Amino acid sequence: SDVKSTVVIGGVISTMKKFITKTTATEMSFLRLSDLSGSIEVVVFPKVYAIVKQYLVPDKVVIIKGRVDSREDRLNIIANDVFTL
């Protein structure tokens, strides 16, 4: 997908790393979402993380709505919403 376009993807959370932001000392996370075709990094910023953090556990199947972004020449997704099945 094109950078900045909105996507909805589903998969299994294979890894989840939680961070505390330096500026606001709020929680955010980096996930790796995997499906049969591969995996992609998903960034969950603090405002969204606060709402959906109970869903963000390894091996959980989730659907993520977000924006395609690029960091260091690799595509990732900036999550706007996370749903469970």
CSV table of N, CA and C in Angstrom, one decimal:
chain,number,residue,atom,x,y,z
A,1,SER,N,0.8,-1.2,0.0
A,1,SER,CA,0.0,0.0,0.0
A,1,SER,C,0.9,1.3,0.0
A,2,ASP,N,0.3,2.3,-0.4
A,2,ASP,CA,1.0,3.6,-0.5
A,2,ASP,C,1.2,4.2,0.9
A,3,VAL,N,2.3,4.8,1.1
A,3,VAL,CA,2.6,5.5,2.4
A,3,VAL,C,1.5,6.5,2.6
A,4,LYS,N,1.0,6.6,3.8
A,4,LYS,CA,-0.1,7.5,4.2
A,4,LYS,C,-1.5,7.0,3.9
A,5,SER,N,-1.6,5.9,3.2
A,5,SER,CA,-3.0,5.4,2.9
A,5,SER,C,-3.5,4.6,4.2
A,6,THR,N,-4.8,4.5,4.3
A,6,THR,CA,-5.4,3.9,5.5
A,6,THR,C,-5.6,2.4,5.1
A,7,VAL,N,-5.3,1.5,6.0
A,7,VAL,CA,-5.4,0.1,5.8
A,7,VAL,C,-6.1,-0.6,7.0
A,8,VAL,N,-6.7,-1.7,6.7
A,8,VAL,CA,-7.3,-2.6,7.8
A,8,VAL,C,-6.6,-3.9,7.6
A,9,ILE,N,-5.9,-4.4,8.6
A,9,ILE,CA,-5.2,-5.7,8.5
A,9,ILE,C,-5.5,-6.5,9.7
A,10,GLY,N,-5.5,-7.8,9.5
A,10,GLY,CA,-5.7,-8.7,10.6
A,10,GLY,C,-4.5,-9.6,10.8
A,11,GLY,N,-4.2,-10.1,12.0
A,11,GLY,CA,-3.1,-11.1,12.2
A,11,GLY,C,-3.0,-11.4,13.6
A,12,VAL,N,-1.9,-12.1,13.9
A,12,VAL,CA,-1.6,-12.5,15.3
A,12,VAL,C,-0.4,-11.6,15.8
A,13,ILE,N,-0.6,-11.1,17.0
A,13,ILE,CA,0.5,-10.4,17.6
A,13,ILE,C,1.6,-11.3,17.9
A,14,SER,N,2.8,-11.3,17.2
A,14,SER,CA,3.9,-12.2,17.5
A,14,SER,C,4.8,-11.6,18.6
A,15,THR,N,5.0,-10.3,18.6
A,15,THR,CA,5.8,-9.7,19.7
A,15,THR,C,5.1,-8.4,20.0
A,16,MET,N,5.3,-8.0,21.3
A,16,MET,CA,4.8,-6.7,21.8
A,16,MET,C,5.8,-6.1,22.7
A,17,LYS,N,6.3,-4.9,22.4
A,17,LYS,CA,7.3,-4.2,23.2
A,17,LYS,C,6.6,-2.9,23.7
A,18,LYS,N,6.6,-2.7,25.0
A,18,LYS,CA,6.0,-1.5,25.6
A,18,LYS,C,7.1,-0.5,25.9
A,19,PHE,N,6.8,0.7,25.7
A,19,PHE,CA,7.8,1.8,26.0
A,19,PHE,C,7.1,2.9,26.7
A,20,ILE,N,7.9,3.6,27.5
A,20,ILE,CA,7.4,4.9,28.1
A,20,ILE,C,8.0,6.0,27.3
A,21,THR,N,7.1,6.9,26.9
A,21,THR,CA,7.7,8.1,26.1
A,21,THR,C,8.5,9.0,27.0
A,22,LYS,N,9.5,9.6,26.4
A,22,LYS,CA,10.3,10.5,27.2
A,22,LYS,C,9.6,11.8,27.5
A,23,THR,N,8.9,12.3,26.5
A,23,THR,CA,8.3,13.6,26.7
A,23,THR,C,7.1,13.7,27.6
A,24,THR,N,6.2,12.7,27.5
A,24,THR,CA,5.0,12.7,28.3
A,24,THR,C,4.9,11.6,29.4
A,25,ALA,N,5.9,10.7,29.4
A,25,ALA,CA,5.9,9.6,30.3
A,25,ALA,C,4.7,8.7,30.2
A,26,THR,N,4.1,8.6,29.0
A,26,THR,CA,3.0,7.7,28.8
A,26,THR,C,3.4,6.5,28.0
A,27,GLU,N,2.5,5.4,28.2
A,27,GLU,CA,2.9,4.2,27.5
A,27,GLU,C,2.5,4.2,26.1
A,28,MET,N,3.3,3.5,25.3
A,28,MET,CA,3.0,3.2,23.9
A,28,MET,C,3.7,1.8,23.6
A,29,SER,N,3.4,1.3,22.4
A,29,SER,CA,4.0,0.0,22.1
A,29,SER,C,4.4,-0.1,20.6
A,30,PHE,N,5.3,-1.1,20.4
A,30,PHE,CA,5.6,-1.6,19.0
A,30,PHE,C,5.2,-3.0,19.0
A,31,LEU,N,4.4,-3.4,18.0
A,31,LEU,CA,4.0,-4.8,17.8
A,31,LEU,C,4.5,-5.3,16.6
A,32,ARG,N,4.6,-6.6,16.5
A,32,ARG,CA,4.8,-7.3,15.2
A,32,ARG,C,3.6,-8.1,14.9
A,33,LEU,N,2.9,-7.8,13.9
A,33,LEU,CA,1.7,-8.4,13.5
A,33,LEU,C,2.0,-9.4,12.3
A,34,SER,N,1.6,-10.7,12.5
A,34,SER,CA,2.0,-11.7,11.5
A,34,SER,C,0.7,-12.4,11.0
A,35,ASP,N,0.8,-12.7,9.7
A,35,ASP,CA,-0.2,-13.5,9.1
A,35,ASP,C,0.5,-14.5,8.2
A,36,LEU,N,-0.3,-15.2,7.3
A,36,LEU,CA,0.3,-16.2,6.5
A,36,LEU,C,1.3,-15.6,5.4
A,37,SER,N,1.1,-14.4,5.1
A,37,SER,CA,1.9,-13.8,4.1
A,37,SER,C,3.2,-13.1,4.6
A,38,GLY,N,3.3,-12.9,5.9
A,38,GLY,CA,4.5,-12.3,6.5
A,38,GLY,C,4.2,-11.5,7.7
A,39,SER,N,5.0,-10.5,8.0
A,39,SER,CA,4.7,-9.7,9.2
A,39,SER,C,5.1,-8.2,9.0
A,40,ILE,N,4.5,-7.4,9.8
A,40,ILE,CA,4.8,-5.9,9.7
A,40,ILE,C,4.8,-5.3,11.1
A,41,GLU,N,5.6,-4.3,11.3
A,41,GLU,CA,5.6,-3.6,12.6
A,41,GLU,C,4.4,-2.7,12.6
A,42,VAL,N,3.8,-2.6,13.8
A,42,VAL,CA,2.7,-1.7,14.1
A,42,VAL,C,3.1,-0.8,15.3
A,43,VAL,N,3.0,0.5,15.1
A,43,VAL,CA,3.3,1.4,16.2
A,43,VAL,C,2.0,1.9,16.8
A,44,VAL,N,1.9,1.8,18.1
A,44,VAL,CA,0.6,2.2,18.8
A,44,VAL,C,1.0,3.4,19.7
A,45,PHE,N,0.7,4.6,19.3
A,45,PHE,CA,1.0,5.7,20.1
A,45,PHE,C,0.1,5.9,21.4
A,46,PRO,N,0.6,6.7,22.3
A,46,PRO,CA,-0.1,6.7,23.7
A,46,PRO,C,-1.6,6.9,23.7
A,47,LYS,N,-2.1,7.7,22.9
A,47,LYS,CA,-3.6,8.0,22.9
A,47,LYS,C,-4.4,6.8,22.6
A,48,VAL,N,-3.9,6.1,21.5
A,48,VAL,CA,-4.6,4.8,21.1
A,48,VAL,C,-4.3,3.7,22.1
A,49,TYR,N,-3.0,3.6,22.5
A,49,TYR,CA,-2.6,2.6,23.4
A,49,TYR,C,-3.4,2.5,24.7
A,50,ALA,N,-3.7,3.7,25.3
A,50,ALA,CA,-4.5,3.8,26.5
A,50,ALA,C,-5.8,3.1,26.4
A,51,ILE,N,-6.4,3.2,25.2
A,51,ILE,CA,-7.7,2.6,24.9
A,51,ILE,C,-7.7,1.1,24.6
A,52,VAL,N,-6.7,0.7,23.9
A,52,VAL,CA,-6.7,-0.7,23.4
A,52,VAL,C,-5.7,-1.6,24.1
A,53,LYS,N,-4.9,-1.2,25.1
A,53,LYS,CA,-3.8,-2.0,25.6
A,53,LYS,C,-4.2,-3.3,26.1
A,54,GLN,N,-5.4,-3.5,26.6
A,54,GLN,CA,-5.8,-4.9,27.0
A,54,GLN,C,-5.8,-5.9,25.9
A,55,TYR,N,-5.9,-5.5,24.7
A,55,TYR,CA,-5.9,-6.4,23.5
A,55,TYR,C,-4.5,-6.7,23.0
A,56,LEU,N,-3.5,-6.0,23.5
A,56,LEU,CA,-2.2,-6.1,22.9
A,56,LEU,C,-1.3,-7.0,23.7
A,57,VAL,N,-1.6,-8.3,23.5
A,57,VAL,CA,-0.8,-9.4,24.1
A,57,VAL,C,-0.4,-10.4,23.0
A,58,PRO,N,0.8,-10.9,23.2
A,58,PRO,CA,1.3,-11.9,22.2
A,58,PRO,C,0.3,-13.1,22.0
A,59,ASP,N,0.2,-13.5,20.8
A,59,ASP,CA,-0.6,-14.7,20.3
A,59,ASP,C,-2.1,-14.3,20.2
A,60,LYS,N,-2.4,-13.0,20.5
A,60,LYS,CA,-3.8,-12.6,20.3
A,60,LYS,C,-4.1,-12.2,18.8
A,61,VAL,N,-5.2,-12.6,18.3
A,61,VAL,CA,-5.6,-12.3,16.9
A,61,VAL,C,-6.3,-10.9,17.0
A,62,VAL,N,-5.9,-10.0,16.2
A,62,VAL,CA,-6.5,-8.6,16.2
A,62,VAL,C,-6.6,-8.1,14.8
A,63,ILE,N,-7.5,-7.1,14.7
A,63,ILE,CA,-7.6,-6.4,13.4
A,63,ILE,C,-7.2,-5.0,13.8
A,64,ILE,N,-6.3,-4.5,12.9
A,64,ILE,CA,-5.8,-3.1,13.2
A,64,ILE,C,-6.1,-2.2,12.0
A,65,LYS,N,-6.7,-1.1,12.3
A,65,LYS,CA,-7.0,0.0,11.3
A,65,LYS,C,-5.9,1.0,11.6
A,66,GLY,N,-5.2,1.4,10.5
A,66,GLY,CA,-4.2,2.4,10.7
A,66,GLY,C,-3.7,3.0,9.4
A,67,ARG,N,-2.6,3.7,9.5
A,67,ARG,CA,-2.0,4.4,8.4
A,67,ARG,C,-0.7,3.8,8.0
A,68,VAL,N,-0.4,3.6,6.8
A,68,VAL,CA,0.9,3.1,6.3
A,68,VAL,C,1.9,4.2,6.5
A,69,ASP,N,3.0,3.8,7.0
A,69,ASP,CA,4.1,4.8,7.3
A,69,ASP,C,5.4,4.1,6.9
A,70,SER,N,6.5,4.9,6.8
A,70,SER,CA,7.8,4.3,6.4
A,70,SER,C,8.8,4.8,7.4
A,71,ARG,N,9.6,3.9,7.9
A,71,ARG,CA,10.7,4.3,8.8
A,71,ARG,C,11.9,3.5,8.4
A,72,GLU,N,13.0,4.2,8.2
A,72,GLU,CA,14.2,3.6,7.8
A,72,GLU,C,14.0,2.7,6.6
A,73,ASP,N,13.2,3.2,5.6
A,73,ASP,CA,12.9,2.4,4.4
A,73,ASP,C,12.1,1.2,4.5
A,74,ARG,N,11.5,1.0,5.7
A,74,ARG,CA,10.7,-0.2,5.9
A,74,ARG,C,9.3,0.3,6.2
A,75,LEU,N,8.3,-0.4,5.6
A,75,LEU,CA,6.9,0.0,5.9
A,75,LEU,C,6.5,-0.4,7.3
A,76,ASN,N,5.7,0.4,7.9
A,76,ASN,CA,5.0,0.0,9.1
A,76,ASN,C,3.6,0.6,9.2
A,77,ILE,N,2.9,0.3,10.2
A,77,ILE,CA,1.5,0.8,10.3
A,77,ILE,C,1.4,1.6,11.6
A,78,ILE,N,0.9,2.8,11.5
A,78,ILE,CA,0.6,3.6,12.7
A,78,ILE,C,-0.9,3.3,13.1
A,79,ALA,N,-1.1,2.6,14.2
A,79,ALA,CA,-2.5,2.2,14.5
A,79,ALA,C,-3.4,3.3,15.0
A,80,ASN,N,-4.6,3.3,14.4
A,80,ASN,CA,-5.6,4.3,14.8
A,80,ASN,C,-6.7,3.6,15.7
A,81,ASP,N,-6.8,2.3,15.5
A,81,ASP,CA,-7.8,1.5,16.2
A,81,ASP,C,-7.4,0.0,16.2
A,82,VAL,N,-7.8,-0.7,17.2
A,82,VAL,CA,-7.5,-2.1,17.3
A,82,VAL,C,-8.8,-2.8,17.8
A,83,PHE,N,-9.1,-3.9,17.0
A,83,PHE,CA,-10.3,-4.7,17.3
A,83,PHE,C,-9.9,-6.1,17.6
A,84,THR,N,-10.7,-6.8,18.4
A,84,THR,CA,-10.5,-8.2,18.5
A,84,THR,C,-11.7,-9.0,17.9
A,85,LEU,N,-11.6,-10.2,17.7
A,85,LEU,CA,-12.6,-11.0,17.0
A,85,LEU,C,-13.6,-11.5,18.1
